[in-house]
Coordinates of C-alpha atoms and ligand atoms in Angstrom, one line a residue:
M72 CA -39.4 100.5 -20.1
E73 CA -39.4 102.9 -23.0
I74 CA -36.1 103.9 -24.6
S75 CA -35.8 106.6 -27.1
F76 CA -33.0 108.8 -28.6
K77 CA -33.0 112.4 -29.4
T78 CA -30.4 115.0 -30.4
A79 CA -28.8 116.0 -27.1
S80 CA -30.2 119.0 -25.4
L81 CA -31.0 119.9 -21.8
P82 CA -34.4 118.8 -20.6
K83 CA -36.7 121.4 -19.2
S84 CA -38.2 119.2 -16.5
G85 CA -37.9 115.8 -14.8
I86 CA -34.5 114.2 -14.2
A87 CA -31.3 114.8 -16.1
V88 CA -28.5 112.2 -15.9
L89 CA -25.2 113.8 -16.7
S90 CA -21.8 112.3 -17.3
V91 CA -18.9 113.6 -15.2
Y92 CA -15.3 112.6 -16.0
K93 CA -12.3 112.3 -13.8
G94 CA -11.6 115.4 -11.7
G95 CA -15.3 116.5 -12.0
A96 CA -15.0 117.5 -15.7
L97 CA -18.3 118.2 -17.4
G98 CA -19.3 118.1 -21.0
A99 CA -20.7 121.1 -22.9
L100 CA -24.3 120.6 -21.8
G101 CA -23.2 119.9 -18.3
R102 CA -21.4 123.2 -18.2
Q103 CA -24.4 124.9 -19.7
L104 CA -26.7 123.4 -17.0
D105 CA -24.2 124.4 -14.3
K106 CA -24.4 128.0 -15.6
D107 CA -28.3 127.9 -15.7
L108 CA -28.1 126.7 -12.1
G109 CA -25.8 129.5 -11.1
G110 CA -22.9 127.2 -10.5
A111 CA -24.9 124.9 -8.1
L112 CA -23.8 121.8 -9.9
T113 CA -20.1 122.3 -9.6
R114 CA -20.6 123.5 -6.0
A115 CA -22.5 120.3 -5.2
L116 CA -19.8 118.1 -6.8
K117 CA -17.2 119.9 -4.7
A118 CA -19.2 119.8 -1.5
K119 CA -19.6 116.0 -1.9
N120 CA -16.0 115.6 -3.1
F121 CA -17.4 113.9 -6.2
K122 CA -14.5 113.2 -8.5
G123 CA -16.2 111.5 -11.4
G124 CA -14.8 108.0 -10.6
A125 CA -16.1 105.4 -13.0
G126 CA -19.4 103.9 -11.9
K127 CA -19.9 106.4 -9.1
V128 CA -23.2 108.3 -8.8
M129 CA -24.4 111.4 -7.0
E130 CA -27.7 113.2 -6.9
V131 CA -28.6 116.8 -6.7
L132 CA -32.2 117.3 -5.6
A133 CA -34.4 120.1 -7.0
P134 CA -31.8 122.6 -7.9
A135 CA -33.3 126.0 -8.3
G136 CA -33.1 127.6 -11.8
A137 CA -33.7 124.9 -14.4
G138 CA -37.0 123.4 -13.6
L139 CA -35.5 119.9 -12.9
D140 CA -36.6 117.6 -10.1
R141 CA -33.2 116.0 -9.9
V142 CA -29.8 116.0 -11.5
V143 CA -28.0 112.7 -11.3
V144 CA -24.4 112.7 -12.2
A145 CA -22.7 109.5 -13.4
G146 CA -19.0 109.2 -13.1
L147 CA -17.2 107.9 -16.2
G148 CA -13.6 108.1 -14.9
D149 CA -10.6 108.8 -17.1
P150 CA -11.9 109.7 -20.6
R151 CA -9.1 107.7 -22.3
K152 CA -10.3 104.6 -20.4
V153 CA -14.0 104.8 -21.3
T154 CA -15.2 101.6 -23.0
A155 CA -18.7 100.4 -24.0
V156 CA -18.7 98.3 -20.8
S157 CA -17.7 101.2 -18.5
V158 CA -20.5 103.3 -20.0
E159 CA -23.0 100.5 -19.5
D160 CA -21.9 100.1 -15.9
A161 CA -22.1 103.8 -15.2
A162 CA -25.6 104.1 -16.8
A163 CA -26.7 101.0 -14.9
N164 CA -25.7 102.5 -11.6
A165 CA -27.3 105.8 -12.5
F166 CA -30.5 104.0 -13.5
A167 CA -30.6 102.2 -10.1
S168 CA -30.5 105.6 -8.3
L169 CA -33.5 106.8 -10.2
S170 CA -35.8 104.4 -8.4
T171 CA -35.1 106.0 -5.0
G172 CA -37.6 108.7 -5.8
L173 CA -41.0 109.2 -7.2
G174 CA -41.1 109.1 -11.0
R175 CA -38.2 107.7 -12.9
D176 CA -38.5 109.3 -16.3
A177 CA -35.2 110.7 -17.2
T178 CA -33.0 112.2 -19.9
F179 CA -29.5 110.7 -20.1
L180 CA -26.8 113.0 -21.4
F181 CA -23.6 111.1 -21.7
E182 CA -21.3 113.5 -23.3
R183 CA -18.1 113.1 -25.2
V184 CA -15.0 115.0 -23.9
A185 CA -11.5 115.0 -25.3
G186 CA -9.9 111.6 -25.1
V187 CA -13.1 109.5 -25.3
K188 CA -12.7 107.0 -28.1
L189 CA -16.4 106.1 -28.4
G190 CA -18.6 108.2 -30.6
A191 CA -21.5 110.2 -29.2
N192 CA -24.1 107.8 -30.6
E193 CA -22.2 104.8 -29.2
L194 CA -22.1 106.5 -25.8
A195 CA -25.9 107.0 -26.0
V196 CA -26.7 103.4 -27.0
H197 CA -24.4 101.7 -24.6
A198 CA -25.8 103.9 -21.8
A199 CA -29.3 102.7 -22.9
F200 CA -28.0 99.1 -22.9
G201 CA -26.6 99.4 -19.4
A202 CA -29.8 100.9 -18.0
T203 CA -31.9 98.3 -19.7
L204 CA -29.8 95.4 -18.4
R205 CA -30.1 96.9 -14.9
S206 CA -33.9 97.2 -15.2
Y207 CA -34.4 93.5 -15.4
K208 CA -36.5 92.0 -12.7
F209 CA -37.8 88.5 -12.0
D210 CA -40.8 89.1 -9.9
K211 CA -43.5 87.0 -11.5
Y212 CA -44.0 84.9 -8.3
K213 CA -44.4 88.0 -6.1
T214 CA -48.2 88.4 -5.5
K215 CA -47.8 91.5 -3.5
K216 CA -46.4 94.3 -5.6
L217 CA -45.8 96.7 -2.8
P218 CA -45.4 100.1 -4.5
K219 CA -42.6 101.7 -2.5
N220 CA -43.4 105.0 -4.0
G221 CA -47.1 105.4 -3.1
K222 CA -49.7 105.4 -5.8
T223 CA -47.3 105.4 -8.7
G224 CA -45.6 102.2 -7.8
K225 CA -47.0 100.2 -10.7
K226 CA -46.5 102.8 -13.3
D227 CA -43.1 103.4 -12.1
K228 CA -42.2 99.9 -12.8
E229 CA -43.7 99.5 -16.2
G230 CA -44.0 102.9 -17.6
T231 CA -40.6 104.4 -17.1
A232 CA -39.4 106.4 -20.1
L233 CA -35.8 107.0 -20.7
T234 CA -34.5 109.4 -23.3
F235 CA -30.9 109.4 -24.4
G236 CA -29.2 112.4 -25.9
C237 CA -27.3 111.5 -29.1
A238 CA -25.6 113.1 -32.1
S239 CA -27.8 111.6 -34.8
K240 CA -31.1 110.0 -34.0
P241 CA -31.2 107.8 -37.1
T242 CA -27.7 106.4 -36.3
A243 CA -28.5 105.9 -32.6
D244 CA -31.8 104.2 -33.5
R245 CA -30.0 101.8 -35.9
L246 CA -27.3 101.0 -33.3
W247 CA -30.0 100.5 -30.7
A248 CA -32.0 98.1 -32.8
R249 CA -29.0 95.8 -32.5
L250 CA -28.3 96.2 -28.8
S251 CA -31.9 96.0 -27.8
A252 CA -32.1 92.6 -29.6
V253 CA -29.1 91.5 -27.5
A254 CA -30.9 92.8 -24.3
D255 CA -34.0 90.8 -25.3
G256 CA -31.9 87.6 -25.6
V257 CA -30.2 88.2 -22.3
F258 CA -33.6 88.7 -20.6
L259 CA -34.9 85.5 -22.1
A260 CA -31.8 83.6 -20.9
R261 CA -32.2 85.2 -17.4
D262 CA -35.9 84.3 -17.3
L263 CA -35.0 80.7 -18.1
V264 CA -32.3 80.4 -15.5
N265 CA -34.4 82.1 -12.8
E266 CA -37.5 80.0 -13.4
P267 CA -38.0 77.3 -10.7
A268 CA -37.8 73.7 -11.9
N269 CA -41.4 72.9 -11.0
H270 CA -42.4 75.4 -13.6
L271 CA -39.7 74.9 -16.2
H272 CA -39.4 71.2 -16.9
P273 CA -37.9 70.0 -20.2
E274 CA -41.2 70.2 -22.1
E275 CA -41.9 73.7 -20.9
F276 CA -38.4 74.7 -21.9
A277 CA -39.0 73.2 -25.3
R278 CA -42.2 75.2 -25.6
R279 CA -40.3 78.4 -25.0
C280 CA -37.9 77.4 -27.7
K281 CA -40.8 76.9 -30.0
A282 CA -42.0 80.4 -29.3
L283 CA -39.0 81.6 -31.3
S284 CA -40.7 80.4 -34.5
K285 CA -42.5 83.8 -34.3
L286 CA -39.2 85.4 -35.1
G287 CA -38.5 83.2 -38.0
V288 CA -36.4 80.6 -36.2
K289 CA -37.2 77.0 -37.4
V290 CA -37.7 74.9 -34.3
Q291 CA -37.9 71.2 -34.0
V292 CA -38.3 69.2 -30.8
L293 CA -37.4 65.5 -30.4
G294 CA -39.0 63.5 -27.6
E295 CA -37.8 60.4 -26.0
E296 CA -39.2 58.0 -28.6
Q297 CA -37.4 59.8 -31.4
M298 CA -34.2 60.0 -29.4
R299 CA -34.4 56.3 -28.7
K300 CA -34.6 55.6 -32.4
L301 CA -31.5 57.7 -32.9
G302 CA -29.7 55.7 -30.2
M303 CA -29.2 58.5 -27.7
G304 CA -28.6 56.2 -24.8
A305 CA -26.4 58.6 -22.9
L306 CA -28.9 61.5 -22.9
L307 CA -31.9 59.2 -22.2
G308 CA -30.1 57.5 -19.3
V309 CA -29.9 60.9 -17.5
G310 CA -33.7 61.6 -17.6
Q311 CA -34.6 58.0 -16.7
G312 CA -35.4 58.9 -13.0
S313 CA -37.6 61.9 -13.9
E314 CA -41.3 62.0 -14.3
F315 CA -40.7 64.4 -17.2
E316 CA -39.6 63.4 -20.7
S317 CA -36.2 64.5 -21.9
Q318 CA -36.3 66.7 -25.0
L319 CA -33.9 67.8 -27.6
A320 CA -34.8 71.2 -29.1
I321 CA -33.2 72.2 -32.4
M322 CA -33.4 75.8 -33.4
Q323 CA -32.2 77.0 -36.9
W324 CA -31.7 80.5 -37.9
T325 CA -30.9 80.9 -41.6
G326 CA -29.9 84.5 -42.1
D327 CA -27.4 83.9 -44.9
T328 CA -29.2 82.8 -48.0
D329 CA -28.5 83.0 -51.7
S330 CA -30.9 84.7 -54.2
A331 CA -33.0 81.5 -54.3
G332 CA -33.4 81.6 -50.6
K333 CA -31.1 78.6 -50.0
P334 CA -28.5 78.7 -47.2
A335 CA -25.4 80.3 -48.6
S336 CA -23.0 78.9 -46.0
D337 CA -22.7 75.9 -43.5
P338 CA -24.1 76.7 -40.1
L339 CA -22.3 77.5 -36.9
A340 CA -23.5 75.3 -34.1
F341 CA -24.1 76.1 -30.5
I342 CA -25.1 73.4 -28.0
G343 CA -26.4 73.9 -24.5
K344 CA -26.6 71.7 -21.4
G345 CA -30.2 71.9 -20.3
L346 CA -30.6 70.2 -16.9
C347 CA -33.8 71.8 -15.7
F348 CA -32.9 70.3 -12.3
D349 CA -29.8 68.4 -11.3
A350 CA -30.4 66.5 -8.0
G351 CA -27.3 64.4 -8.8
G352 CA -29.4 61.3 -9.4
I353 CA -28.6 58.2 -7.3
S354 CA -25.2 59.9 -6.6
I355 CA -27.3 62.5 -4.9
K356 CA -26.0 66.0 -4.1
P357 CA -25.9 67.3 -0.6
A358 CA -28.9 69.4 0.5
G359 CA -27.1 72.7 1.0
G360 CA -27.3 74.7 -2.1
M361 CA -29.1 72.1 -4.1
E362 CA -31.7 74.7 -4.9
D363 CA -29.2 76.3 -7.2
M364 CA -29.5 73.4 -9.5
K365 CA -32.6 74.8 -11.1
G366 CA -30.0 76.9 -13.0
D367 CA -28.2 73.8 -14.4
M368 CA -29.8 74.7 -17.8
G369 CA -27.7 77.9 -18.0
G370 CA -26.0 76.7 -21.2
A371 CA -29.3 75.9 -22.9
A372 CA -30.6 79.3 -21.7
A373 CA -27.7 81.1 -23.3
V374 CA -28.1 79.2 -26.6
T375 CA -31.9 80.0 -26.6
G376 CA -31.3 83.6 -25.8
L377 CA -28.7 83.8 -28.6
M378 CA -31.1 82.4 -31.2
H379 CA -33.7 85.0 -30.1
T380 CA -31.1 87.8 -30.5
L381 CA -29.9 86.6 -33.9
A382 CA -33.4 86.4 -35.3
K383 CA -34.5 89.7 -33.7
R384 CA -31.6 91.5 -35.3
N385 CA -31.9 89.6 -38.5
A386 CA -28.3 88.5 -38.4
R387 CA -26.7 87.5 -41.7
V388 CA -25.4 84.2 -40.6
N389 CA -26.6 80.6 -40.4
V390 CA -26.7 79.2 -36.9
V391 CA -28.1 76.1 -35.4
G392 CA -28.8 75.9 -31.6
V393 CA -29.3 72.6 -30.0
V394 CA -30.3 72.2 -26.4
A395 CA -30.4 68.9 -24.5
L396 CA -33.2 69.2 -21.9
S397 CA -33.5 66.7 -19.1
E398 CA -33.9 66.4 -15.4
N399 CA -31.5 64.4 -13.2
M400 CA -33.6 62.8 -10.5
L401 CA -33.8 59.8 -8.2
G402 CA -36.3 57.0 -8.4
T403 CA -36.7 53.4 -9.1
G404 CA -36.3 54.1 -12.8
A405 CA -33.1 56.1 -12.3
Q406 CA -29.8 54.9 -13.7
R407 CA -27.4 53.4 -11.2
P408 CA -23.7 54.1 -10.7
G409 CA -22.0 51.4 -12.7
D410 CA -24.5 51.3 -15.5
V411 CA -23.1 51.1 -19.0
V412 CA -24.9 53.1 -21.7
T413 CA -24.4 53.3 -25.4
S414 CA -24.3 56.8 -26.9
M415 CA -25.5 57.7 -30.4
S416 CA -21.9 57.7 -31.6
G417 CA -21.7 54.0 -30.7
Q418 CA -19.2 54.6 -28.0
T419 CA -20.1 53.0 -24.6
I420 CA -19.9 54.8 -21.3
A421 CA -19.7 53.5 -17.8
V422 CA -21.7 55.8 -15.6
L423 CA -19.6 55.7 -12.4
N424 CA -21.2 58.8 -11.0
T425 CA -24.8 59.8 -12.0
D426 CA -24.0 63.4 -11.0
A427 CA -21.6 63.8 -13.9
E428 CA -24.7 63.9 -16.2
G429 CA -24.0 67.1 -18.2
R430 CA -21.3 65.4 -20.3
L431 CA -23.7 62.5 -21.0
V432 CA -26.5 64.7 -22.4
L433 CA -24.0 66.8 -24.3
S434 CA -22.3 63.8 -25.9
D435 CA -25.4 62.8 -27.7
A436 CA -26.4 66.4 -28.5
M437 CA -23.0 67.1 -30.0
W438 CA -22.8 63.9 -32.0
Y439 CA -26.3 64.5 -33.4
T440 CA -25.5 68.2 -34.3
Q441 CA -22.2 67.3 -36.0
Q442 CA -23.8 64.4 -38.0
K443 CA -27.0 66.2 -39.0
F444 CA -25.7 69.7 -39.7
K445 CA -22.1 69.4 -40.7
P446 CA -21.4 72.7 -38.9
R447 CA -18.3 74.8 -39.5
F448 CA -17.6 74.4 -35.8
M449 CA -19.4 73.6 -32.6
V450 CA -19.4 75.6 -29.3
D451 CA -21.0 74.0 -26.3
L452 CA -22.0 75.9 -23.1
A453 CA -22.6 74.0 -19.9
T454 CA -22.7 74.5 -16.2
L455 CA -20.6 71.4 -16.2
T456 CA -18.3 71.2 -13.1
G457 CA -18.1 72.6 -9.6
A458 CA -14.3 72.4 -10.1
I459 CA -14.3 75.3 -12.6
I460 CA -15.7 77.5 -9.8
I461 CA -12.8 76.5 -7.6
G462 CA -10.4 77.3 -10.3
L463 CA -11.9 80.5 -11.8
G464 CA -14.6 81.7 -9.4
H465 CA -17.2 83.9 -11.0
E466 CA -15.0 86.0 -13.2
H467 CA -14.2 83.7 -16.1
A468 CA -15.8 80.8 -17.8
G469 CA -13.5 77.9 -18.5
L470 CA -12.6 77.6 -22.2
F471 CA -11.4 74.3 -23.7
T472 CA -10.9 74.0 -27.4
N473 CA -9.1 72.1 -30.2
S474 CA -9.0 75.3 -32.3
D475 CA -6.7 78.3 -31.7
E476 CA -8.9 80.3 -34.0
L477 CA -12.0 79.7 -31.8
A478 CA -10.0 80.4 -28.7
K479 CA -8.9 83.8 -30.2
G480 CA -12.4 84.8 -31.2
L481 CA -14.1 83.8 -28.0
T482 CA -11.4 85.4 -25.8
A483 CA -11.6 88.7 -27.7
A484 CA -15.4 88.7 -27.7
G485 CA -15.5 87.9 -24.0
E486 CA -13.2 90.8 -23.2
A487 CA -15.2 93.2 -25.3
V488 CA -18.6 92.5 -23.7
D489 CA -17.5 91.7 -20.1
E490 CA -18.2 88.0 -20.3
A491 CA -14.6 86.8 -20.0
V492 CA -13.3 83.3 -20.7
W493 CA -10.0 81.7 -19.7
R494 CA -8.5 78.9 -21.7
L495 CA -7.4 75.7 -20.0
P496 CA -5.5 72.7 -21.5
L497 CA -6.6 69.5 -23.2
N498 CA -4.2 66.6 -23.9
D499 CA -3.8 62.9 -24.2
A500 CA -2.6 62.5 -20.6
Y501 CA -5.8 64.0 -19.3
D502 CA -7.8 62.0 -21.9
K503 CA -6.4 58.7 -20.5
L504 CA -8.0 59.5 -17.1
I505 CA -11.4 58.7 -18.4
D506 CA -10.6 55.3 -20.0
S507 CA -12.7 52.6 -18.5
K508 CA -12.0 49.0 -17.6
I509 CA -15.3 47.7 -18.9
A510 CA -16.5 50.3 -21.5
D511 CA -15.0 52.7 -24.0
M512 CA -14.9 55.4 -21.3
Q513 CA -16.2 56.3 -17.9
N514 CA -18.0 59.6 -17.0
I515 CA -15.6 60.7 -14.3
G516 CA -11.8 60.9 -14.0
G517 CA -10.0 60.9 -10.7
R518 CA -10.0 63.6 -8.0
G519 CA -7.8 66.0 -10.0
A520 CA -8.5 68.2 -13.0
G521 CA -12.2 67.7 -12.8
S522 CA -13.1 70.4 -15.4
I523 CA -10.5 69.1 -17.8
T524 CA -11.5 65.5 -17.7
A525 CA -15.1 66.6 -18.3
A526 CA -13.9 68.5 -21.4
Q527 CA -11.9 65.5 -22.6
F528 CA -15.0 63.5 -22.3
L529 CA -16.8 65.9 -24.6
Q530 CA -14.0 66.0 -27.1
R531 CA -14.5 62.3 -27.7
F532 CA -17.9 63.3 -29.3
T533 CA -16.6 66.0 -31.6
N534 CA -15.7 63.7 -34.5
G535 CA -12.8 66.0 -35.3
V536 CA -15.0 69.1 -35.9
P537 CA -13.5 72.3 -34.6
W538 CA -15.0 72.7 -31.2
A539 CA -15.0 74.8 -28.1
H540 CA -16.4 74.1 -24.7
L541 CA -17.4 76.8 -22.2
D542 CA -17.8 75.6 -18.7
I543 CA -20.1 78.3 -17.3
A544 CA -20.8 76.8 -13.9
G545 CA -19.5 79.9 -12.2
M546 CA -21.1 82.3 -14.6
A547 CA -24.8 81.3 -15.3
W548 CA -25.9 82.8 -11.9
R549 CA -24.2 85.1 -9.5
P550 CA -23.9 85.0 -5.7
S551 CA -23.4 88.8 -5.7
P552 CA -24.6 91.5 -8.2
K553 CA -22.7 93.6 -10.6
P554 CA -23.9 96.9 -12.1
T555 CA -25.7 95.4 -15.1
V556 CA -26.5 92.0 -13.5
H557 CA -28.8 92.4 -10.5
S558 CA -30.7 89.2 -11.0
W559 CA -29.5 85.7 -9.9
G560 CA -29.6 84.4 -13.4
T561 CA -27.1 86.4 -15.4
G562 CA -27.9 85.4 -19.0
Y563 CA -24.2 84.8 -19.4
G564 CA -23.2 83.8 -22.9
V565 CA -25.7 85.7 -25.0
K566 CA -23.6 88.9 -25.3
L567 CA -20.5 86.8 -25.7
L568 CA -21.7 84.7 -28.5
D569 CA -23.6 87.5 -30.3
R570 CA -20.3 89.4 -30.4
F571 CA -18.3 86.4 -31.3
I572 CA -20.6 85.8 -34.3
S573 CA -20.8 89.3 -35.5
D574 CA -17.1 90.0 -35.3
G575 CA -16.0 86.7 -36.9
Y576 CA -18.6 85.1 -39.0
E577 CA -21.3 87.4 -40.1
K578 CA -21.7 89.0 -43.6
R579 CA -21.4 92.7 -43.5
G580 CA -23.9 95.2 -44.8
R581 CA -27.6 95.0 -45.0
A582 CA -29.3 91.7 -45.7
P583 CA -30.9 91.4 -49.1
A584 CA -34.6 91.9 -49.0
R585 CA -35.8 88.7 -47.5
K586 CA -39.3 87.4 -46.8
T587 CA -37.9 84.8 -44.5
A588 CA -38.9 86.1 -41.0
K589 CA -42.5 86.7 -41.8
K590 CA -43.0 83.8 -44.3
M591 CA -41.4 81.3 -42.0
A592 CA -43.5 82.4 -39.1
K593 CA -46.6 81.8 -41.2
K594 CA -45.3 78.4 -42.2
T595 CA -44.6 77.3 -38.7
A596 CA -47.9 78.5 -37.4
K597 CA -49.6 76.4 -40.0
R598 CA -47.6 73.3 -39.2
K599 CA -49.5 70.8 -37.1
A600 CA -49.0 70.6 -33.4
P601 CA -46.4 68.0 -32.4
K602 CA -47.4 64.5 -31.5
R603 CA -48.9 64.1 -28.1
K604 CA -46.6 62.8 -25.5
A605 CA -46.7 59.2 -24.5
A606 CA -49.9 58.6 -22.6
K607 CA -48.1 56.8 -19.8
K608 CA -45.9 59.8 -19.1
A609 CA -48.9 62.1 -19.2
A610 CA -50.9 60.0 -16.8
K611 CA -47.9 59.7 -14.5
R612 CA -47.7 63.5 -14.4
R613 CA -51.3 64.0 -13.5
R614 CA -50.8 62.1 -10.2
Ligands
BES763 N1 -24.3 70.7 -12.5 C1 -23.2 70.2 -11.8 C2 -22.0 71.2 -11.8 C3 -22.2 72.5 -11.0 C4 -21.9 72.5 -9.7 C5 -22.7 73.6 -11.6 C6 -22.0 73.7 -8.9 C7 -22.9 74.8 -10.9 C8 -22.5 74.8 -9.5 C9 -22.7 69.0 -12.5 O1 -23.6 68.2 -13.1 C10 -22.0 68.1 -11.5 O2 -22.7 67.7 -10.6 N2 -20.7 67.9 -11.6 C11 -20.0 67.2 -10.7 C12 -19.0 66.3 -11.4 C13 -18.4 65.2 -10.6 C14 -19.4 64.2 -10.1 C15 -17.3 64.6 -11.4 C16 -19.3 68.1 -9.8 O3 -18.8 69.2 -10.2 O4 -19.2 67.8 -8.6
MN764 MN1 -24.6 66.9 -11.8
ZN765 ZN1 -25.3 69.2 -13.7

């Protein structure tokens, strides 16, 4: 899809998408168009009893007088209640209505009226953002691209051009450069979550992480041998029953450097649970709904999408993203309930339920991150517990943290970008529930407080570093769509973390001229291909 910005004016042909506010109020261009159409627009609004409610859409077909094929009106509701998110939703819905006809090229004119707090350029770019998010499709496994609209089916899909009327093109272009980088990251995360587990195993996921080196992200991937040397017994135990090797992918974006090109600040760390499939292991899951467990890498997808976004928009901040990639399967090699593993931290864990595997892979990933990078803080994202869906449904991620500052920043960012979080408690009484009779801890608590005991488990691997855990089990995919999320995989977390970083931790202003992105890309391209996988594993896979 092609997005462009242009000083707002009425188009002479094609489709015009117009904002309408509460009570049917039009902006200046809307009123001009209504005049050109001899009042047909306001008559149509009346005839349909269209009141401009937020997110509502109505179409007027081929009105005589202005040369337009269609006028689509997008309701924005009460001007005083307009937010970036409500604009995105309205534009998403309007975009969806475009595909009901032939040709979808359109000019969006989201106009300011009295009371609207967003500027004209902000209206334009958030409309573009909403339409873009709605345009996402995951159809790579459809072999029959049935063009609903006759001959133009294919072009319709790939060649749609949307123009957004703005106040100043240079300003809108600059704002859009940022938001389109966010959309790219969201799309990457959605792709990863939607991808079936027979196509996206840990090594393939790691390859997709490596692809970020093109953007200047430094990417390193540890295989099982290296992780064994580091003592990551908890992470390795999880992948033991899988024919695929577990991987730890480490992505570094260094956007805050001094004049000598050295990092000017300690990094922020984001860690993702990356279970490419979670069958539960020997504590096997029930068959119904198990297919959803291809999405059990939603945390890792969010972290990877975030790294893409930060690099793409050249963020002035240092961030490390670590994703723990594994597959929780059954087999003669799989770990058993009751096994005791030793984590990289040295703490031992009795694995009472092999389906509580997310905390196991995260424990080693978090310990490693904290030891290796001395981050300012760590935030982990994980589709960790079914219990969080019972508690919060699909409206909030669960937030657990030892830092009020992180709680504040994440909550505010979540609200701003419509990826909400809700804080839940941590304390010693809950922590006791995972003490073990035979090891330092066990990987499950009792029946109650399942999401909290999971978080307590993770806290034992923070080593006192400020940390927040987001349980996104209810958020990484959606059973029902919303305006800007029509795909199963949501890409949840990319918008949230991008905003959290830019509001709280990023240097302002333009980055000093840096060669980093291009130079680093060259450097990584030159670097030798990683060591070949263990021959045994490779042979096994060929069978
Ligand atoms: N990946 C699941 C959690 C999950 C469930 C995510 C449903 C999304 C939808 C996790 O690994 C898991 O199996 N958790 C167990 C923990 C239990 C054994 C203590 C759960 O929630 O049942
Ligand atoms: Mn599980
Ligand atoms: Zn899981």
